[in-house]
mmCIF file with all atom_site columns, C-alpha atoms in Angstrom:
data_model
loop_
_atom_site.group_PDB
_atom_site.id
_atom_site.type_symbol
_atom_site.label_atom_id
_atom_site.label_alt_id
_atom_site.label_comp_id
_atom_site.label_asym_id
_atom_site.label_entity_id
_atom_site.label_seq_id
_atom_site.pdbx_PDB_ins_code
_atom_site.Cartn_x
_atom_site.Cartn_y
_atom_site.Cartn_z
_atom_site.occupancy
_atom_site.B_iso_or_equiv
_atom_site.pdbx_formal_charge
_atom_site.auth_seq_id
_atom_site.auth_comp_id
_atom_site.auth_asym_id
_atom_site.auth_atom_id
_atom_site.pdbx_PDB_model_num
ATOM 1   C CA . LEU A 1 1   ? 88.154  115.138 85.847  1.00 0.00 ? 1   LEU A CA 1
ATOM 2   C CA . ALA A 1 2   ? 88.095  111.428 85.163  1.00 0.00 ? 2   ALA A CA 1
ATOM 3   C CA . LYS A 1 3   ? 88.684  109.453 88.326  1.00 0.00 ? 3   LYS A CA 1
ATOM 4   C CA . THR A 1 4   ? 90.746  106.305 88.205  1.00 0.00 ? 4   THR A CA 1
ATOM 5   C CA . THR A 1 5   ? 90.603  103.188 90.338  1.00 0.00 ? 5   THR A CA 1
ATOM 6   C CA . GLN A 1 6   ? 93.416  100.617 90.543  1.00 0.00 ? 6   GLN A CA 1
ATOM 7   C CA . PRO A 1 7   ? 94.225  97.683  92.759  1.00 0.00 ? 7   PRO A CA 1
ATOM 8   C CA . ILE A 1 8   ? 96.347  98.727  95.717  1.00 0.00 ? 8   ILE A CA 1
ATOM 9   C CA . SER A 1 9   ? 98.985  96.121  95.275  1.00 0.00 ? 9   SER A CA 1
ATOM 10  C CA . MET A 1 10  ? 100.056 93.058  93.267  1.00 0.00 ? 10  MET A CA 1
ATOM 11  C CA . ASP A 1 11  ? 102.744 90.487  93.783  1.00 0.00 ? 11  ASP A CA 1
ATOM 12  C CA . SER A 1 12  ? 104.486 88.655  90.997  1.00 0.00 ? 12  SER A CA 1
ATOM 13  C CA . TYR A 1 13  ? 107.607 86.617  90.283  1.00 0.00 ? 13  TYR A CA 1
ATOM 14  C CA . GLU A 1 14  ? 110.493 87.206  87.958  1.00 0.00 ? 14  GLU A CA 1
ATOM 15  C CA . GLY A 1 15  ? 109.758 86.226  84.381  1.00 0.00 ? 15  GLY A CA 1
ATOM 16  C CA . GLN A 1 16  ? 105.958 86.382  84.762  1.00 0.00 ? 16  GLN A CA 1
ATOM 17  C CA . GLU A 1 17  ? 103.636 88.760  82.982  1.00 0.00 ? 17  GLU A CA 1
ATOM 18  C CA . VAL A 1 18  ? 101.956 91.414  85.125  1.00 0.00 ? 18  VAL A CA 1
ATOM 19  C CA . ASN A 1 19  ? 98.635  92.928  84.153  1.00 0.00 ? 19  ASN A CA 1
ATOM 20  C CA . ILE A 1 20  ? 97.273  95.951  85.951  1.00 0.00 ? 20  ILE A CA 1
ATOM 21  C CA . THR A 1 21  ? 93.755  97.107  85.237  1.00 0.00 ? 21  THR A CA 1
ATOM 22  C CA . CYS A 1 22  ? 92.612  100.699 85.799  1.00 0.00 ? 22  CYS A CA 1
ATOM 23  C CA . SER A 1 23  ? 88.963  101.723 85.814  1.00 0.00 ? 23  SER A CA 1
ATOM 24  C CA . HIS A 1 24  ? 88.012  105.144 84.496  1.00 0.00 ? 24  HIS A CA 1
ATOM 25  C CA . ASN A 1 25  ? 84.236  105.064 83.998  1.00 0.00 ? 25  ASN A CA 1
ATOM 26  C CA . ASN A 1 26  ? 83.778  108.787 83.316  1.00 0.00 ? 26  ASN A CA 1
ATOM 27  C CA . ILE A 1 27  ? 86.516  109.167 80.758  1.00 0.00 ? 27  ILE A CA 1
ATOM 28  C CA . ALA A 1 28  ? 85.846  112.030 78.329  1.00 0.00 ? 28  ALA A CA 1
ATOM 29  C CA . THR A 1 29  ? 85.909  111.786 74.562  1.00 0.00 ? 29  THR A CA 1
ATOM 30  C CA . ASN A 1 30  ? 89.175  113.683 74.200  1.00 0.00 ? 30  ASN A CA 1
ATOM 31  C CA . ASP A 1 31  ? 90.967  111.987 77.155  1.00 0.00 ? 31  ASP A CA 1
ATOM 32  C CA . TYR A 1 32  ? 94.035  109.899 76.655  1.00 0.00 ? 32  TYR A CA 1
ATOM 33  C CA . ILE A 1 33  ? 95.158  107.186 79.031  1.00 0.00 ? 33  ILE A CA 1
ATOM 34  C CA . THR A 1 34  ? 98.753  107.342 80.280  1.00 0.00 ? 34  THR A CA 1
ATOM 35  C CA . TRP A 1 35  ? 100.659 105.069 82.573  1.00 0.00 ? 35  TRP A CA 1
ATOM 36  C CA . TYR A 1 36  ? 103.577 106.003 84.767  1.00 0.00 ? 36  TYR A CA 1
ATOM 37  C CA . GLN A 1 37  ? 106.068 104.107 86.868  1.00 0.00 ? 37  GLN A CA 1
ATOM 38  C CA . GLN A 1 38  ? 107.459 105.530 90.079  1.00 0.00 ? 38  GLN A CA 1
ATOM 39  C CA . PHE A 1 39  ? 110.401 104.317 92.103  1.00 0.00 ? 39  PHE A CA 1
ATOM 40  C CA . PRO A 1 40  ? 110.938 105.475 95.718  1.00 0.00 ? 40  PRO A CA 1
ATOM 41  C CA . SER A 1 41  ? 112.241 109.041 95.968  1.00 0.00 ? 41  SER A CA 1
ATOM 42  C CA . GLN A 1 42  ? 112.031 109.610 92.235  1.00 0.00 ? 42  GLN A CA 1
ATOM 43  C CA . GLY A 1 43  ? 109.580 111.357 89.910  1.00 0.00 ? 43  GLY A CA 1
ATOM 44  C CA . PRO A 1 44  ? 107.138 109.303 87.883  1.00 0.00 ? 44  PRO A CA 1
ATOM 45  C CA . ARG A 1 45  ? 108.451 108.004 84.569  1.00 0.00 ? 45  ARG A CA 1
ATOM 46  C CA . PHE A 1 46  ? 106.308 107.735 81.421  1.00 0.00 ? 46  PHE A CA 1
ATOM 47  C CA . ILE A 1 47  ? 105.629 104.170 80.347  1.00 0.00 ? 47  ILE A CA 1
ATOM 48  C CA . ILE A 1 48  ? 102.929 104.207 77.663  1.00 0.00 ? 48  ILE A CA 1
ATOM 49  C CA . GLN A 1 49  ? 99.973  106.187 76.419  1.00 0.00 ? 49  GLN A CA 1
ATOM 50  C CA . GLY A 1 50  ? 96.946  105.236 74.351  1.00 0.00 ? 50  GLY A CA 1
ATOM 51  C CA . TYR A 1 51  ? 93.521  106.318 73.222  1.00 0.00 ? 51  TYR A CA 1
ATOM 52  C CA . LYS A 1 52  ? 91.858  103.104 72.111  1.00 0.00 ? 52  LYS A CA 1
ATOM 53  C CA . THR A 1 53  ? 92.551  99.471  71.179  1.00 0.00 ? 53  THR A CA 1
ATOM 54  C CA . LYS A 1 54  ? 96.090  98.300  71.752  1.00 0.00 ? 54  LYS A CA 1
ATOM 55  C CA . VAL A 1 55  ? 99.375  100.119 71.984  1.00 0.00 ? 55  VAL A CA 1
ATOM 56  C CA . THR A 1 56  ? 102.747 98.427  72.368  1.00 0.00 ? 56  THR A CA 1
ATOM 57  C CA . ASN A 1 57  ? 106.238 99.800  72.925  1.00 0.00 ? 57  ASN A CA 1
ATOM 58  C CA . GLU A 1 58  ? 109.525 98.301  74.008  1.00 0.00 ? 58  GLU A CA 1
ATOM 59  C CA . VAL A 1 59  ? 108.567 98.007  77.640  1.00 0.00 ? 59  VAL A CA 1
ATOM 60  C CA . ALA A 1 60  ? 104.823 97.470  77.839  1.00 0.00 ? 60  ALA A CA 1
ATOM 61  C CA . SER A 1 61  ? 101.508 97.032  76.147  1.00 0.00 ? 61  SER A CA 1
ATOM 62  C CA . LEU A 1 62  ? 98.327  98.884  76.820  1.00 0.00 ? 62  LEU A CA 1
ATOM 63  C CA . PHE A 1 63  ? 94.918  97.361  76.116  1.00 0.00 ? 63  PHE A CA 1
ATOM 64  C CA . ILE A 1 64  ? 91.885  99.588  75.923  1.00 0.00 ? 64  ILE A CA 1
ATOM 65  C CA . PRO A 1 65  ? 88.383  98.156  75.245  1.00 0.00 ? 65  PRO A CA 1
ATOM 66  C CA . ALA A 1 66  ? 85.956  99.786  72.885  1.00 0.00 ? 66  ALA A CA 1
ATOM 67  C CA . ASP A 1 67  ? 84.071  101.578 75.648  1.00 0.00 ? 67  ASP A CA 1
ATOM 68  C CA . ARG A 1 68  ? 87.307  103.012 77.074  1.00 0.00 ? 68  ARG A CA 1
ATOM 69  C CA . LYS A 1 69  ? 86.016  102.708 80.592  1.00 0.00 ? 69  LYS A CA 1
ATOM 70  C CA . SER A 1 70  ? 89.066  100.746 81.644  1.00 0.00 ? 70  SER A CA 1
ATOM 71  C CA . SER A 1 71  ? 92.544  99.985  80.525  1.00 0.00 ? 71  SER A CA 1
ATOM 72  C CA . THR A 1 72  ? 95.106  97.257  81.232  1.00 0.00 ? 72  THR A CA 1
ATOM 73  C CA . LEU A 1 73  ? 98.832  97.777  81.445  1.00 0.00 ? 73  LEU A CA 1
ATOM 74  C CA . SER A 1 74  ? 100.730 94.638  80.588  1.00 0.00 ? 74  SER A CA 1
ATOM 75  C CA . LEU A 1 75  ? 104.363 94.162  81.639  1.00 0.00 ? 75  LEU A CA 1
ATOM 76  C CA . PRO A 1 76  ? 105.891 91.153  79.983  1.00 0.00 ? 76  PRO A CA 1
ATOM 77  C CA . ARG A 1 77  ? 108.441 89.029  81.806  1.00 0.00 ? 77  ARG A CA 1
ATOM 78  C CA . VAL A 1 78  ? 108.994 91.321  84.835  1.00 0.00 ? 78  VAL A CA 1
ATOM 79  C CA . SER A 1 79  ? 112.271 91.495  86.647  1.00 0.00 ? 79  SER A CA 1
ATOM 80  C CA . LEU A 1 80  ? 113.123 92.578  90.190  1.00 0.00 ? 80  LEU A CA 1
ATOM 81  C CA . SER A 1 81  ? 113.781 96.114  88.900  1.00 0.00 ? 81  SER A CA 1
ATOM 82  C CA . ASP A 1 82  ? 110.177 96.409  87.840  1.00 0.00 ? 82  ASP A CA 1
ATOM 83  C CA . THR A 1 83  ? 109.156 96.618  91.528  1.00 0.00 ? 83  THR A CA 1
ATOM 84  C CA . ALA A 1 84  ? 107.549 100.042 91.674  1.00 0.00 ? 84  ALA A CA 1
ATOM 85  C CA . VAL A 1 85  ? 104.274 101.914 91.917  1.00 0.00 ? 85  VAL A CA 1
ATOM 86  C CA . TYR A 1 86  ? 102.238 102.165 88.695  1.00 0.00 ? 86  TYR A CA 1
ATOM 87  C CA . TYR A 1 87  ? 99.782  104.955 88.075  1.00 0.00 ? 87  TYR A CA 1
ATOM 88  C CA . CYS A 1 88  ? 97.220  105.414 85.338  1.00 0.00 ? 88  CYS A CA 1
ATOM 89  C CA . LEU A 1 89  ? 96.178  108.949 84.484  1.00 0.00 ? 89  LEU A CA 1
ATOM 90  C CA . VAL A 1 90  ? 93.336  110.002 82.245  1.00 0.00 ? 90  VAL A CA 1
ATOM 91  C CA . GLY A 1 91  ? 93.027  113.429 80.650  1.00 0.00 ? 91  GLY A CA 1
ATOM 92  C CA . ASP A 1 92  ? 94.101  115.672 77.806  1.00 0.00 ? 92  ASP A CA 1
ATOM 93  C CA . THR A 1 93  ? 96.952  118.022 78.600  1.00 0.00 ? 93  THR A CA 1
ATOM 94  C CA . GLY A 1 94  ? 96.453  119.643 75.210  1.00 0.00 ? 94  GLY A CA 1
ATOM 95  C CA . ALA A 1 95  ? 93.144  120.913 76.424  1.00 0.00 ? 95  ALA A CA 1
ATOM 96  C CA . GLY A 1 96  ? 94.740  122.349 79.468  1.00 0.00 ? 96  GLY A CA 1
ATOM 97  C CA . ASN A 1 97  ? 93.454  119.640 81.706  1.00 0.00 ? 97  ASN A CA 1
ATOM 98  C CA . LYS A 1 98  ? 95.284  119.090 84.989  1.00 0.00 ? 98  LYS A CA 1
ATOM 99  C CA . LEU A 1 99  ? 95.984  115.417 85.600  1.00 0.00 ? 99  LEU A CA 1
ATOM 100 C CA . THR A 1 100 ? 95.432  114.073 89.093  1.00 0.00 ? 100 THR A CA 1
ATOM 101 C CA . PHE A 1 101 ? 96.806  110.895 90.458  1.00 0.00 ? 101 PHE A CA 1
ATOM 102 C CA . GLY A 1 102 ? 94.804  108.056 91.923  1.00 0.00 ? 102 GLY A CA 1
ATOM 103 C CA . GLY A 1 103 ? 96.235  105.686 94.494  1.00 0.00 ? 103 GLY A CA 1
ATOM 104 C CA . GLY A 1 104 ? 98.427  103.697 92.095  1.00 0.00 ? 104 GLY A CA 1
ATOM 105 C CA . THR A 1 105 ? 99.285  99.973  92.204  1.00 0.00 ? 105 THR A CA 1
ATOM 106 C CA . ARG A 1 106 ? 102.292 98.834  94.178  1.00 0.00 ? 106 ARG A CA 1
ATOM 107 C CA . VAL A 1 107 ? 103.858 95.951  92.294  1.00 0.00 ? 107 VAL A CA 1
ATOM 108 C CA . LEU A 1 108 ? 106.295 93.722  94.066  1.00 0.00 ? 108 LEU A CA 1
ATOM 109 C CA . VAL A 1 109 ? 108.365 91.348  91.953  1.00 0.00 ? 109 VAL A CA 1
ATOM 110 C CA . LYS A 1 110 ? 109.816 88.485  93.914  1.00 0.00 ? 110 LYS A CA 1
ATOM 111 C CA . PRO A 1 111 ? 112.768 86.306  92.925  1.00 0.00 ? 111 PRO A CA 1
ATOM 112 C CA . GLY B 2 1   ? 113.039 112.467 74.838  1.00 0.00 ? 1   GLY B CA 1
ATOM 113 C CA . ALA B 2 2   ? 111.671 115.403 76.864  1.00 0.00 ? 2   ALA B CA 1
ATOM 114 C CA . VAL B 2 3   ? 113.643 116.022 80.025  1.00 0.00 ? 3   VAL B CA 1
ATOM 115 C CA . VAL B 2 4   ? 112.560 117.958 83.092  1.00 0.00 ? 4   VAL B CA 1
ATOM 116 C CA . SER B 2 5   ? 115.260 118.974 85.536  1.00 0.00 ? 5   SER B CA 1
ATOM 117 C CA . GLN B 2 6   ? 114.388 119.716 89.132  1.00 0.00 ? 6   GLN B CA 1
ATOM 118 C CA . HIS B 2 7   ? 116.745 121.376 91.577  1.00 0.00 ? 7   HIS B CA 1
ATOM 119 C CA . PRO B 2 8   ? 117.729 120.838 94.284  1.00 0.00 ? 8   PRO B CA 1
ATOM 120 C CA . SER B 2 9   ? 117.162 117.102 94.719  1.00 0.00 ? 9   SER B CA 1
ATOM 121 C CA . TRP B 2 10  ? 117.111 117.533 98.471  1.00 0.00 ? 10  TRP B CA 1
ATOM 122 C CA . VAL B 2 11  ? 117.253 120.417 100.928 1.00 0.00 ? 11  VAL B CA 1
ATOM 123 C CA . ILE B 2 12  ? 117.273 120.812 104.669 1.00 0.00 ? 12  ILE B CA 1
ATOM 124 C CA . CYS B 2 13  ? 116.205 124.116 106.146 1.00 0.00 ? 13  CYS B CA 1
ATOM 125 C CA . LYS B 2 14  ? 115.374 125.622 109.480 1.00 0.00 ? 14  LYS B CA 1
ATOM 126 C CA . SER B 2 15  ? 111.849 126.391 110.536 1.00 0.00 ? 15  SER B CA 1
ATOM 127 C CA . GLY B 2 16  ? 110.844 129.897 109.455 1.00 0.00 ? 16  GLY B CA 1
ATOM 128 C CA . THR B 2 17  ? 113.084 130.113 106.429 1.00 0.00 ? 17  THR B CA 1
ATOM 129 C CA . SER B 2 18  ? 112.149 129.962 102.792 1.00 0.00 ? 18  SER B CA 1
ATOM 130 C CA . VAL B 2 19  ? 113.165 127.438 100.183 1.00 0.00 ? 19  VAL B CA 1
ATOM 131 C CA . LYS B 2 20  ? 113.033 127.812 96.404  1.00 0.00 ? 20  LYS B CA 1
ATOM 132 C CA . ILE B 2 21  ? 112.753 124.792 94.076  1.00 0.00 ? 21  ILE B CA 1
ATOM 133 C CA . GLU B 2 22  ? 113.400 125.095 90.399  1.00 0.00 ? 22  GLU B CA 1
ATOM 134 C CA . CYS B 2 23  ? 111.836 123.128 87.542  1.00 0.00 ? 23  CYS B CA 1
ATOM 135 C CA . ARG B 2 24  ? 113.221 123.442 84.088  1.00 0.00 ? 24  ARG B CA 1
ATOM 136 C CA . SER B 2 25  ? 112.206 121.840 80.801  1.00 0.00 ? 25  SER B CA 1
ATOM 137 C CA . LEU B 2 26  ? 115.487 121.218 79.074  1.00 0.00 ? 26  LEU B CA 1
ATOM 138 C CA . ASP B 2 27  ? 114.621 120.427 75.486  1.00 0.00 ? 27  ASP B CA 1
ATOM 139 C CA . PHE B 2 28  ? 111.070 121.623 75.028  1.00 0.00 ? 28  PHE B CA 1
ATOM 140 C CA . GLN B 2 29  ? 108.877 124.600 75.856  1.00 0.00 ? 29  GLN B CA 1
ATOM 141 C CA . ALA B 2 30  ? 106.393 124.044 78.586  1.00 0.00 ? 30  ALA B CA 1
ATOM 142 C CA . THR B 2 31  ? 103.430 126.382 78.584  1.00 0.00 ? 31  THR B CA 1
ATOM 143 C CA . THR B 2 32  ? 102.062 124.529 81.598  1.00 0.00 ? 32  THR B CA 1
ATOM 144 C CA . MET B 2 33  ? 103.843 123.038 84.575  1.00 0.00 ? 33  MET B CA 1
ATOM 145 C CA . PHE B 2 34  ? 102.309 121.294 87.558  1.00 0.00 ? 34  PHE B CA 1
ATOM 146 C CA . TRP B 2 35  ? 103.541 121.079 91.117  1.00 0.00 ? 35  TRP B CA 1
ATOM 147 C CA . TYR B 2 36  ? 102.814 118.019 93.239  1.00 0.00 ? 36  TYR B CA 1
ATOM 148 C CA . ARG B 2 37  ? 103.511 117.012 96.821  1.00 0.00 ? 37  ARG B CA 1
ATOM 149 C CA . GLN B 2 38  ? 103.932 113.491 97.982  1.00 0.00 ? 38  GLN B CA 1
ATOM 150 C CA . PHE B 2 39  ? 104.041 112.105 101.507 1.00 0.00 ? 39  PHE B CA 1
ATOM 151 C CA . PRO B 2 40  ? 105.570 108.711 102.292 1.00 0.00 ? 40  PRO B CA 1
ATOM 152 C CA . LYS B 2 41  ? 103.557 105.788 100.997 1.00 0.00 ? 41  LYS B CA 1
ATOM 153 C CA . GLN B 2 42  ? 100.997 108.069 99.410  1.00 0.00 ? 42  GLN B CA 1
ATOM 154 C CA . SER B 2 43  ? 100.132 109.147 95.931  1.00 0.00 ? 43  SER B CA 1
ATOM 155 C CA . LEU B 2 44  ? 101.051 112.474 94.326  1.00 0.00 ? 44  LEU B CA 1
ATOM 156 C CA . MET B 2 45  ? 98.831  115.338 95.295  1.00 0.00 ? 45  MET B CA 1
ATOM 157 C CA . LEU B 2 46  ? 98.415  118.200 92.882  1.00 0.00 ? 46  LEU B CA 1
ATOM 158 C CA . MET B 2 47  ? 99.199  121.506 94.503  1.00 0.00 ? 47  MET B CA 1
ATOM 159 C CA . ALA B 2 48  ? 98.988  123.978 91.638  1.00 0.00 ? 48  ALA B CA 1
ATOM 160 C CA . THR B 2 49  ? 99.010  124.534 87.900  1.00 0.00 ? 49  THR B CA 1
ATOM 161 C CA . SER B 2 50  ? 101.593 126.959 86.673  1.00 0.00 ? 50  SER B CA 1
ATOM 162 C CA . ASN B 2 51  ? 101.049 128.766 83.353  1.00 0.00 ? 51  ASN B CA 1
ATOM 163 C CA . GLU B 2 52  ? 103.743 130.842 81.711  1.00 0.00 ? 52  GLU B CA 1
ATOM 164 C CA . GLY B 2 53  ? 103.173 134.552 82.116  1.00 0.00 ? 53  GLY B CA 1
ATOM 165 C CA . SER B 2 54  ? 100.128 134.269 84.321  1.00 0.00 ? 54  SER B CA 1
ATOM 166 C CA . LYS B 2 55  ? 99.256  133.511 87.908  1.00 0.00 ? 55  LYS B CA 1
ATOM 167 C CA . ALA B 2 56  ? 99.237  129.947 89.121  1.00 0.00 ? 56  ALA B CA 1
ATOM 168 C CA . THR B 2 57  ? 96.011  128.135 89.846  1.00 0.00 ? 57  THR B CA 1
ATOM 169 C CA . TYR B 2 58  ? 96.054  126.494 93.262  1.00 0.00 ? 58  TYR B CA 1
ATOM 170 C CA . GLU B 2 59  ? 94.114  123.427 94.359  1.00 0.00 ? 59  GLU B CA 1
ATOM 171 C CA . GLN B 2 60  ? 91.707  123.690 97.211  1.00 0.00 ? 60  GLN B CA 1
ATOM 172 C CA . GLY B 2 61  ? 93.438  123.752 100.549 1.00 0.00 ? 61  GLY B CA 1
ATOM 173 C CA . VAL B 2 62  ? 96.812  124.836 99.181  1.00 0.00 ? 62  VAL B CA 1
ATOM 174 C CA . GLU B 2 63  ? 97.875  128.250 100.513 1.00 0.00 ? 63  GLU B CA 1
ATOM 175 C CA . LYS B 2 64  ? 99.024  130.438 97.650  1.00 0.00 ? 64  LYS B CA 1
ATOM 176 C CA . ASP B 2 65  ? 100.859 132.805 99.995  1.00 0.00 ? 65  ASP B CA 1
ATOM 177 C CA . LYS B 2 66  ? 102.845 129.958 101.441 1.00 0.00 ? 66  LYS B CA 1
ATOM 178 C CA . PHE B 2 67  ? 103.637 128.225 98.233  1.00 0.00 ? 67  PHE B CA 1
ATOM 179 C CA . LEU B 2 68  ? 104.655 130.865 95.789  1.00 0.00 ? 68  LEU B CA 1
ATOM 180 C CA . ILE B 2 69  ? 104.843 129.841 92.140  1.00 0.00 ? 69  ILE B CA 1
ATOM 181 C CA . ASN B 2 70  ? 106.485 131.784 89.426  1.00 0.00 ? 70  ASN B CA 1
ATOM 182 C CA . HIS B 2 71  ? 106.531 130.683 85.739  1.00 0.00 ? 71  HIS B CA 1
ATOM 183 C CA . ALA B 2 72  ? 108.510 133.487 84.142  1.00 0.00 ? 72  ALA B CA 1
ATOM 184 C CA . SER B 2 73  ? 109.550 131.682 81.001  1.00 0.00 ? 73  SER B CA 1
ATOM 185 C CA . LEU B 2 74  ? 108.546 128.756 78.862  1.00 0.00 ? 74  LEU B CA 1
ATOM 186 C CA . THR B 2 75  ? 111.277 126.607 80.383  1.00 0.00 ? 75  THR B CA 1
ATOM 187 C CA . LEU B 2 76  ? 111.334 127.570 84.037  1.00 0.00 ? 76  LEU B CA 1
ATOM 188 C CA . SER B 2 77  ? 108.901 127.411 86.930  1.00 0.00 ? 77  SER B CA 1
ATOM 189 C CA . THR B 2 78  ? 109.824 127.925 90.580  1.00 0.00 ? 78  THR B CA 1
ATOM 190 C CA . LEU B 2 79  ? 108.084 126.933 93.844  1.00 0.00 ? 79  LEU B CA 1
ATOM 191 C CA . THR B 2 80  ? 109.015 128.804 96.913  1.00 0.00 ? 80  THR B CA 1
ATOM 192 C CA . VAL B 2 81  ? 107.988 127.428 100.261 1.00 0.00 ? 81  VAL B CA 1
ATOM 193 C CA . THR B 2 82  ? 107.822 130.458 102.493 1.00 0.00 ? 82  THR B CA 1
ATOM 194 C CA . SER B 2 83  ? 108.229 130.424 106.290 1.00 0.00 ? 83  SER B CA 1
ATOM 195 C CA . ALA B 2 84  ? 108.687 126.673 106.195 1.00 0.00 ? 84  ALA B CA 1
ATOM 196 C CA . HIS B 2 85  ? 107.499 124.523 109.116 1.00 0.00 ? 85  HIS B CA 1
ATOM 197 C CA . PRO B 2 86  ? 108.229 120.885 109.879 1.00 0.00 ? 86  PRO B CA 1
ATOM 198 C CA . GLU B 2 87  ? 104.814 119.905 108.478 1.00 0.00 ? 87  GLU B CA 1
ATOM 199 C CA . ASP B 2 88  ? 105.944 121.201 105.087 1.00 0.00 ? 88  ASP B CA 1
ATOM 200 C CA . SER B 2 89  ? 108.563 118.465 105.021 1.00 0.00 ? 89  SER B CA 1
ATOM 201 C CA . SER B 2 90  ? 107.657 116.362 101.933 1.00 0.00 ? 90  SER B CA 1
ATOM 202 C CA . PHE B 2 91  ? 108.677 115.250 98.491  1.00 0.00 ? 91  PHE B CA 1
ATOM 203 C CA . TYR B 2 92  ? 107.873 117.933 95.955  1.00 0.00 ? 92  TYR B CA 1
ATOM 204 C CA . ILE B 2 93  ? 107.672 117.005 92.271  1.00 0.00 ? 93  ILE B CA 1
ATOM 205 C CA . CYS B 2 94  ? 107.158 119.137 89.211  1.00 0.00 ? 94  CYS B CA 1
ATOM 206 C CA . SER B 2 95  ? 105.985 118.140 85.797  1.00 0.00 ? 95  SER B CA 1
ATOM 207 C CA . ALA B 2 96  ? 105.729 119.849 82.470  1.00 0.00 ? 96  ALA B CA 1
ATOM 208 C CA . THR B 2 97  ? 103.875 119.386 79.240  1.00 0.00 ? 97  THR B CA 1
ATOM 209 C CA . GLU B 2 98  ? 104.399 120.631 75.720  1.00 0.00 ? 98  GLU B CA 1
ATOM 210 C CA . GLY B 2 99  ? 100.728 121.415 75.660  1.00 0.00 ? 99  GLY B CA 1
ATOM 211 C CA . ARG B 2 100 ? 99.859  119.689 72.388  1.00 0.00 ? 100 ARG B CA 1
ATOM 212 C CA . ASN B 2 101 ? 97.027  117.198 72.209  1.00 0.00 ? 101 ASN B CA 1
ATOM 213 C CA . ASN B 2 102 ? 97.973  113.947 73.998  1.00 0.00 ? 102 ASN B CA 1
ATOM 214 C CA . SER B 2 103 ? 101.310 115.317 75.141  1.00 0.00 ? 103 SER B CA 1
ATOM 215 C CA . PRO B 2 104 ? 102.268 113.295 78.214  1.00 0.00 ? 104 PRO B CA 1
ATOM 216 C CA . LEU B 2 105 ? 103.488 114.849 81.423  1.00 0.00 ? 105 LEU B CA 1
ATOM 217 C CA . HIS B 2 106 ? 107.227 114.762 81.918  1.00 0.00 ? 106 HIS B CA 1
ATOM 218 C CA . PHE B 2 107 ? 108.312 114.741 85.584  1.00 0.00 ? 107 PHE B CA 1
ATOM 219 C CA . GLY B 2 108 ? 111.296 116.043 87.387  1.00 0.00 ? 108 GLY B CA 1
ATOM 220 C CA . ASN B 2 109 ? 113.076 113.812 89.874  1.00 0.00 ? 109 ASN B CA 1
ATOM 221 C CA . GLY B 2 110 ? 111.638 115.496 92.856  1.00 0.00 ? 110 GLY B CA 1
ATOM 222 C CA . THR B 2 111 ? 112.960 117.552 95.738  1.00 0.00 ? 111 THR B CA 1
ATOM 223 C CA . ARG B 2 112 ? 113.066 116.087 99.273  1.00 0.00 ? 112 ARG B CA 1
ATOM 224 C CA . LEU B 2 113 ? 112.439 118.956 101.679 1.00 0.00 ? 113 LEU B CA 1
ATOM 225 C CA . THR B 2 114 ? 113.155 118.499 105.347 1.00 0.00 ? 114 THR B CA 1
ATOM 226 C CA . VAL B 2 115 ? 112.347 121.333 107.726 1.00 0.00 ? 115 VAL B CA 1
ATOM 227 C CA . THR B 2 116 ? 113.964 121.136 111.121 1.00 0.00 ? 116 THR B CA 1
#
């Protein structure tokens, strides 16, 4: 199982871009990188998933370097409602892998 | 998008009783479901992997006789906390996957269990 390491917490202000980097040095060839957002007392919510290079959707971008040993979630122009814990997971559910959570990054957006 | 429904969202029970939590995939078939437990200010901890039609696989340190998991259909898995004690009070979260390559996990909204 690929282990992930993220910063424990990050502070930001409304309107700024937030970048969270996750290290996954032992990522396997078939593993995908998926990011989730969790609010208190709720289940995690899917944000974005990628395998290599760059992926962008309506809420975030995901940057993955060629060696895939890390990934960076980019949240453009955050708002107060983006205050949450963000988790990166690495694995391949199609191969029956179980996905385990690392510590996550607690992002606090200030006014 | 894929939706996972978890019920109940919260439950209070007396010590020694059993509680059943349901996890349903509403618009897709989930060959595999996962059960997690989360304590305040901590990350999600995987408890067990539930496969349709077969026995669940439990993580080390999780008592299979205490946390009974049944995955009788492709859309329903249940977790029963038997003989609950106050230390079982926690936030329980299920997730499901369609099982295809790169299928993301879809999570339920969790169940807050309080054992008095």
